[in-house]
mmCIF file of C-alpha atoms in Angstrom:
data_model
loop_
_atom_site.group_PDB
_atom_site.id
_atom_site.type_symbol
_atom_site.label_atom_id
_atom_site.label_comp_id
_atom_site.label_asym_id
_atom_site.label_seq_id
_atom_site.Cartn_x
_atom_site.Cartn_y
_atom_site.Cartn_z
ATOM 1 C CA UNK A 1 -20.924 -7.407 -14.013
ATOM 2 C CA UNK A 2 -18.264 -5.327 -12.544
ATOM 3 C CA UNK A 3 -16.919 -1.423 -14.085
ATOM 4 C CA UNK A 4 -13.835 0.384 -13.004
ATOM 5 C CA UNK A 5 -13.261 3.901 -14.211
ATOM 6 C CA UNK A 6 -10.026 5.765 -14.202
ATOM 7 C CA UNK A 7 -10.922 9.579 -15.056
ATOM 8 C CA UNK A 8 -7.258 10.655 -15.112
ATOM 9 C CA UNK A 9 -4.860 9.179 -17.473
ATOM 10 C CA UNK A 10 -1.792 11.380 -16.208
ATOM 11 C CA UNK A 11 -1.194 12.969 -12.774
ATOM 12 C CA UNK A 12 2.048 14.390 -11.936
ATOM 13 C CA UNK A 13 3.361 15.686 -7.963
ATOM 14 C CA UNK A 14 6.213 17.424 -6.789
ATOM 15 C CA UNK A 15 7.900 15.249 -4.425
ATOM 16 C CA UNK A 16 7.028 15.227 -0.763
ATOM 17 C CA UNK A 17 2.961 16.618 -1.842
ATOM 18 C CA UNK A 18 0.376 14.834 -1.633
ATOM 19 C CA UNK A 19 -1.758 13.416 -4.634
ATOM 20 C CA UNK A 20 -4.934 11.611 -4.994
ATOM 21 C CA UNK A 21 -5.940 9.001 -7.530
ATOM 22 C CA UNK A 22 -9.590 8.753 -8.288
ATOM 23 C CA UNK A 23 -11.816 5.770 -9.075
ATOM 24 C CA UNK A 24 -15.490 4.889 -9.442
ATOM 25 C CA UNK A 25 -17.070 1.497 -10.038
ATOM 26 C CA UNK A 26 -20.291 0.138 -10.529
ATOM 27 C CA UNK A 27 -20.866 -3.357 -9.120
ATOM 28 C CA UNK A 28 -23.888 -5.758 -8.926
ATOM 29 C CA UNK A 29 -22.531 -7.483 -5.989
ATOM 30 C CA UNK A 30 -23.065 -7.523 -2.333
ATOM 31 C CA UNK A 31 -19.670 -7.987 -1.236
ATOM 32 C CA UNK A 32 -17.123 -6.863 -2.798
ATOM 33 C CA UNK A 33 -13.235 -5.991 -2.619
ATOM 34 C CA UNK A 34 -11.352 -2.740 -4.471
ATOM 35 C CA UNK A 35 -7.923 -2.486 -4.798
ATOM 36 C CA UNK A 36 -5.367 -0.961 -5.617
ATOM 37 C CA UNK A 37 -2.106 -1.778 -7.602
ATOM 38 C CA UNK A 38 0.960 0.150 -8.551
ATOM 39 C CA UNK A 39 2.978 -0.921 -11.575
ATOM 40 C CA UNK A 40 6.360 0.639 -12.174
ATOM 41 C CA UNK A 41 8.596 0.190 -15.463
ATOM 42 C CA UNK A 42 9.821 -3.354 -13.597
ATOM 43 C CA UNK A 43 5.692 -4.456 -15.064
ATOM 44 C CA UNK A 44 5.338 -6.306 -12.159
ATOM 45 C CA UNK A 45 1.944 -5.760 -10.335
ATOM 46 C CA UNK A 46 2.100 -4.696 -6.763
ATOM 47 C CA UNK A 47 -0.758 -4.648 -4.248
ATOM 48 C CA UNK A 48 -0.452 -1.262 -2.669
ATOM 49 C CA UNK A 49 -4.335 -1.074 -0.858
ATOM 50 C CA UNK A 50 -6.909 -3.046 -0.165
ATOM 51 C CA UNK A 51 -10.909 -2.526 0.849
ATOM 52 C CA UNK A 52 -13.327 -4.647 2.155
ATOM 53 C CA UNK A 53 -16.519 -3.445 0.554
ATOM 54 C CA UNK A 54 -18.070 -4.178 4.209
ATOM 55 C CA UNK A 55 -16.069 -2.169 6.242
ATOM 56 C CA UNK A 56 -16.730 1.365 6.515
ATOM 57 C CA UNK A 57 -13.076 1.909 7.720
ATOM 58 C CA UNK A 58 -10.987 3.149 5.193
ATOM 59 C CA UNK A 59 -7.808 0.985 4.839
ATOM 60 C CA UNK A 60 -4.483 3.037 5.325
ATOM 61 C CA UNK A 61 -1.183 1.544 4.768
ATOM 62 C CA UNK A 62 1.696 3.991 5.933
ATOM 63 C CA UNK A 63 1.540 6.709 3.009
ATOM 64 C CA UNK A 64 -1.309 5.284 1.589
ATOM 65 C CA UNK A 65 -5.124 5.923 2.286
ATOM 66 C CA UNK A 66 -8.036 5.522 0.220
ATOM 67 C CA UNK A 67 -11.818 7.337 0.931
ATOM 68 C CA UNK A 68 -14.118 4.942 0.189
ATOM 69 C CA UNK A 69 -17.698 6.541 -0.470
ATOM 70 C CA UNK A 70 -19.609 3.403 -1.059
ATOM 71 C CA UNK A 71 -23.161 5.309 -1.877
ATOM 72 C CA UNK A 72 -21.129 7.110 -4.328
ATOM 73 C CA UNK A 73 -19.031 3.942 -5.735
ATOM 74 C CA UNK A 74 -16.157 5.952 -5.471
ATOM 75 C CA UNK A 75 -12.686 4.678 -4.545
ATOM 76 C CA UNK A 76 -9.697 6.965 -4.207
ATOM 77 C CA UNK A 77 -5.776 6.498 -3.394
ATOM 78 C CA UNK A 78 -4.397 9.275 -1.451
ATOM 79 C CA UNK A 79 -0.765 9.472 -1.541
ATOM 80 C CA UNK A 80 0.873 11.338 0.960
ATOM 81 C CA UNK A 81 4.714 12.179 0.859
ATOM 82 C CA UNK A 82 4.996 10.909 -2.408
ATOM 83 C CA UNK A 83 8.652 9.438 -3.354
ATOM 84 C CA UNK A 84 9.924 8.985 -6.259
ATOM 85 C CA UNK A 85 9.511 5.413 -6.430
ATOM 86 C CA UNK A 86 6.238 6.373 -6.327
ATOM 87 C CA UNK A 87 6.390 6.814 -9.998
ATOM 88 C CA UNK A 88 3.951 4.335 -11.515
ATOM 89 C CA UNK A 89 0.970 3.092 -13.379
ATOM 90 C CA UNK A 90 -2.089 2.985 -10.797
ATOM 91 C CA UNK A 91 -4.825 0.610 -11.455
ATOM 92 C CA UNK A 92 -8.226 0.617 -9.355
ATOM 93 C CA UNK A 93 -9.510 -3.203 -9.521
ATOM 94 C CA UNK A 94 -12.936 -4.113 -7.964
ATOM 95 C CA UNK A 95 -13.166 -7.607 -7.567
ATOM 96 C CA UNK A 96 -16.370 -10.307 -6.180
ATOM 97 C CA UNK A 97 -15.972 -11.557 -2.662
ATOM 98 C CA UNK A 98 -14.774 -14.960 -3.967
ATOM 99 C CA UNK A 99 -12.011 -13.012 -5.706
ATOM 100 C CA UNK A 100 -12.777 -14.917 -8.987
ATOM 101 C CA UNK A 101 -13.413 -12.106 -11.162
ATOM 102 C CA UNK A 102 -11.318 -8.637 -11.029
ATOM 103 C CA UNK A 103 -11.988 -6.031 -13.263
ATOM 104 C CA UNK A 104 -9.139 -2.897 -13.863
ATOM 105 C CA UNK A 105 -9.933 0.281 -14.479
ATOM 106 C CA UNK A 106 -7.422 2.039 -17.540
ATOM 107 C CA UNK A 107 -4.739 3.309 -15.306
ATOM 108 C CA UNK A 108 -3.082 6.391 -14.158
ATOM 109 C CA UNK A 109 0.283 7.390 -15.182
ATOM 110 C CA UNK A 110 1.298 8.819 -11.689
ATOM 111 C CA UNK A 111 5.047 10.835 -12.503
ATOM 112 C CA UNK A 112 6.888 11.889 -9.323
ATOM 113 C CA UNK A 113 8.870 15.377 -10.288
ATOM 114 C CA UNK A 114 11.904 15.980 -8.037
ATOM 115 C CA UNK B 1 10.602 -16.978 -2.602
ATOM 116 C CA UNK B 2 9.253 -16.381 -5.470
ATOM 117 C CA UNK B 3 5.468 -16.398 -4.731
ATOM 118 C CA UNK B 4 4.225 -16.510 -8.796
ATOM 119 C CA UNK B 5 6.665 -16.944 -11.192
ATOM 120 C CA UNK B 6 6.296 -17.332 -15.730
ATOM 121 C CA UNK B 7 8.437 -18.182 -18.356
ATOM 122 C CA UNK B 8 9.450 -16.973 -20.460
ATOM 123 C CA UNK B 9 9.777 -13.365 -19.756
ATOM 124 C CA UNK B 10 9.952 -12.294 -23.275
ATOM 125 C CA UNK B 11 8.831 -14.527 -26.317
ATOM 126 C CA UNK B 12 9.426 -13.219 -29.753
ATOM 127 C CA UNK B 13 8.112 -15.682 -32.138
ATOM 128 C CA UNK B 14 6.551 -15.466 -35.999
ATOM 129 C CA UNK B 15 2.903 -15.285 -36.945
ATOM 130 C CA UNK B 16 1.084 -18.469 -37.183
ATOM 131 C CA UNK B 17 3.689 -20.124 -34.662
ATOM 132 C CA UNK B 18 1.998 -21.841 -31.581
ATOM 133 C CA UNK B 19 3.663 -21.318 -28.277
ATOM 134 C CA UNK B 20 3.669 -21.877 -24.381
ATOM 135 C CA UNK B 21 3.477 -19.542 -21.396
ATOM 136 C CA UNK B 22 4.078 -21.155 -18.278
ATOM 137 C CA UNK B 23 2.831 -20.409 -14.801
ATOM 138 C CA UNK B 24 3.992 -21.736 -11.137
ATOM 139 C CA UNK B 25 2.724 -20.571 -7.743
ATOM 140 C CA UNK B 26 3.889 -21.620 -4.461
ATOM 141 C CA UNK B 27 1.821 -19.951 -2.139
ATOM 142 C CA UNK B 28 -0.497 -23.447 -2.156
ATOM 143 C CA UNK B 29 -3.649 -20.687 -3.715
ATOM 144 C CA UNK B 30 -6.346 -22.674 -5.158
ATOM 145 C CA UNK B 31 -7.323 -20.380 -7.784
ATOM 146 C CA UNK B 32 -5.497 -19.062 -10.693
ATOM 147 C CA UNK B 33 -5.514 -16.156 -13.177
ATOM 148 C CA UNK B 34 -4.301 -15.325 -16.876
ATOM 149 C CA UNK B 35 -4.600 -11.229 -17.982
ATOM 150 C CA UNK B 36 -3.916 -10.067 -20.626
ATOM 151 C CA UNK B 37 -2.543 -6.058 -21.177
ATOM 152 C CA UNK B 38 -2.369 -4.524 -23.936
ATOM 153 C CA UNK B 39 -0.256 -1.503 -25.511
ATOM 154 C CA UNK B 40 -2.255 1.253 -23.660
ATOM 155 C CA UNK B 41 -2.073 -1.038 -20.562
ATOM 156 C CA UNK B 42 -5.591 -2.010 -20.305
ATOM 157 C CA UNK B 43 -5.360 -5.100 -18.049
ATOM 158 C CA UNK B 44 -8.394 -7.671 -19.013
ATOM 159 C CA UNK B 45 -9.065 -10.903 -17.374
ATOM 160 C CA UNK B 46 -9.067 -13.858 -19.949
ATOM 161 C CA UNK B 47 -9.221 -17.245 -17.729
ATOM 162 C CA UNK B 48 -9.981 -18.025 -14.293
ATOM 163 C CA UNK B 49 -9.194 -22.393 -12.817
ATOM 164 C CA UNK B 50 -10.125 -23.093 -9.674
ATOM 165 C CA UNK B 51 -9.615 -26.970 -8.981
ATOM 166 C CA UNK B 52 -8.889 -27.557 -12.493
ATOM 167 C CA UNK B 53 -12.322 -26.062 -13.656
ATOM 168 C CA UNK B 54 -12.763 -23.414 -15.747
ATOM 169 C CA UNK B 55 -14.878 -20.571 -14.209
ATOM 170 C CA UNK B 56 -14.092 -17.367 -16.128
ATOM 171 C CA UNK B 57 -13.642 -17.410 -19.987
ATOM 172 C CA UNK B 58 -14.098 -14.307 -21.618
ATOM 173 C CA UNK B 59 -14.275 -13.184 -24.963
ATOM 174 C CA UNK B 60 -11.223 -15.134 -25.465
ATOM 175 C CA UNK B 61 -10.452 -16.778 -29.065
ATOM 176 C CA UNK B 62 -10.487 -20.015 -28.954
ATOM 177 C CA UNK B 63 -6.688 -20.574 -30.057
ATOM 178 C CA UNK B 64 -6.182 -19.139 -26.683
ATOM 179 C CA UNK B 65 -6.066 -22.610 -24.145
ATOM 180 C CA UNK B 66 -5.327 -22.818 -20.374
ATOM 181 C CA UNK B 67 -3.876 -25.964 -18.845
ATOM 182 C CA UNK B 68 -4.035 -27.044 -15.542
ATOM 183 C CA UNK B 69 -1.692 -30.297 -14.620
ATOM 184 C CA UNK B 70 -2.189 -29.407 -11.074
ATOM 185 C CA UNK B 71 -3.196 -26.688 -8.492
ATOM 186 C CA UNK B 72 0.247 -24.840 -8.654
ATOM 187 C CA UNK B 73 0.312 -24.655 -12.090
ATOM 188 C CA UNK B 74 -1.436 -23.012 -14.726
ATOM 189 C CA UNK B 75 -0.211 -22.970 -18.402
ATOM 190 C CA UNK B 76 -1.274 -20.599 -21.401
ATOM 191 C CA UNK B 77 -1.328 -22.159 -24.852
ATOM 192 C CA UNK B 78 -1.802 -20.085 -27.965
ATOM 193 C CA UNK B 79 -2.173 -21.380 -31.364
ATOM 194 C CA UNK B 80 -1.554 -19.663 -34.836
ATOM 195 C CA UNK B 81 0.027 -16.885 -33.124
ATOM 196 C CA UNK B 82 -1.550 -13.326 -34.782
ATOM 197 C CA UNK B 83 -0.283 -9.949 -34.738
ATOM 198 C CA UNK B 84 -3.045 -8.586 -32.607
ATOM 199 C CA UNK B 85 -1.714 -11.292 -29.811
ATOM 200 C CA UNK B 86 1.297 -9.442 -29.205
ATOM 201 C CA UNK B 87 0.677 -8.072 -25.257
ATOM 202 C CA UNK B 88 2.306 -8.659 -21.606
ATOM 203 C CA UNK B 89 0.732 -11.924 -20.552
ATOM 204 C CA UNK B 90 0.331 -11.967 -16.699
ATOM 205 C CA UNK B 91 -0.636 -14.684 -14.521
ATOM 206 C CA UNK B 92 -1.700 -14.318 -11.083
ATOM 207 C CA UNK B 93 -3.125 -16.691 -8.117
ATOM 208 C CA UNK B 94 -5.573 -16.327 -5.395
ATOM 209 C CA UNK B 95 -6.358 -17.996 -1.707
ATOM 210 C CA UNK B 96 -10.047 -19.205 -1.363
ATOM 211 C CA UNK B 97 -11.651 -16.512 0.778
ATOM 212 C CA UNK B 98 -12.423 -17.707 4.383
ATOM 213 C CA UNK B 99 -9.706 -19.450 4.622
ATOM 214 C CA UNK B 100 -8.002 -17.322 7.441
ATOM 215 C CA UNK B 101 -5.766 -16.072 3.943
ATOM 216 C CA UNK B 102 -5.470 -12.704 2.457
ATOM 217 C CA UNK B 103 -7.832 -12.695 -0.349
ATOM 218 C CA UNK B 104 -5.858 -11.063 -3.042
ATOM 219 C CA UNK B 105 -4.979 -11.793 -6.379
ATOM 220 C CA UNK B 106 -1.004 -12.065 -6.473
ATOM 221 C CA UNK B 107 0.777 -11.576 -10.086
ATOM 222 C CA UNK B 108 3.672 -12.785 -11.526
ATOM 223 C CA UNK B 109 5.996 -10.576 -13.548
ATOM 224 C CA UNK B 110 4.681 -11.040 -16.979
ATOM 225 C CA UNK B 111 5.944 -12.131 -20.125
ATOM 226 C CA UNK B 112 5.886 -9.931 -22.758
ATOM 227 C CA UNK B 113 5.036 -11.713 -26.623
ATOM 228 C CA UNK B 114 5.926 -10.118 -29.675
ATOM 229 C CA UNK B 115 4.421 -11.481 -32.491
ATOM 230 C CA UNK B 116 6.265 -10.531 -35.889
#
């Protein structure tokens, strides 16, 4: 079975700072994947990161970086010059390598001040 | 283009009604998804059909029914609709991993039920 804990409901940056997101998980699994996806007031569900549990690299993908401290089952999103399109719920997801079961975390309310 | 796609994207119906989500992917995935979130946007898995087989069913009641005609498609029945259904219904899809594809789940925009 698969946990994914948001600790922050709310998080708010000024524009152009930096912000981080955090996550921890708890997994039974070998290989795994741990995402994560932004949803703005459109609802729709949009990939923003994604981690192979295997890799020790930590994915990056232009303004967005996550530290992955697999020992510690922790999983953060590191936004840098945040926009305000940024503005967003963030969910953490952990998923099994055959992608057949994700699990969310509760979200972060992530509010971009101008 | 659209990679996922539902209808309706809003259903408003009465309690005890039974209605239809449907759910259309064209990005020839072989697995697909229906979530369920809730007013405080907790976002819980309820099915998962992978070649028409059901692999995930949660603590799902049983008025709650996914149909499969084929691989692109993946419809939600609900019978005798209940207050406590009302939620934004997503579906999603996903590539068998090793397949050279990105494996990701990919969502479609939702439909939100209201159930009066």
């Amino acid at each position: 079975a698969q946990t994914v804990t948001q600790s922050q409901p709310e998080m708010s940056v000024q524009e152009a700072e930096t912000v981080t997101l955090s996550c921890t998980y708890d997994t039974s699994e070998n290989n795994y994947y741990l995402f994560w996806y932004k949803q703005p007031p459109s609802r729709q569900m949009i990939l923003v990161i994604r981690q192979e549990a295997y890799k020790q690299q930590n994915a990056t993908e232009n303004r967005f970086s996550v530290n992955f401290q697999k020992a510690a089952k922790s999983f953060s999103l590191k936004i840098s010059d945040s926009q305000l399109g940024d503005t967003a719920m963030y969910f953490c997801a952990s998923s099994t390598y055959n992608n057949n079961d994700m699990r969310f975390g509760a979200g972060t309310r992530l509010t971009v001040k101008p | 283009d659209t990679a996922v796609s539902q209808t309706p994207k809003y259903l408003v119906t009465q309690m005890g009604n039974d209605k239809s989500i449907k759910c259309e992917q064209n990005l020839g995935h072989d697995t697909m998804y229906w979530y369920k979130q809730d007013s405080k946007k907790f976002l819980k898995i309820m099915f998962s059909y992978n070649n028409k087989e059901l692999i995930i069913n949660e603590t799902v009641p049983n008025r709650f029914s996914p149909k499969s005609p084929d691989k692109a498609h993946l419809n939600l029945h609900i019978n005798s609709l209940e207050l406590g259904d009302s939620a934004v219904y997503f579906c999603a899809s996903s590539p068998i991993p090793g397949q050279g594809r990105r494996e990701t789940q990919y969502f479609g925009p939702g439909t939100r039920l209201l159930v009066l």
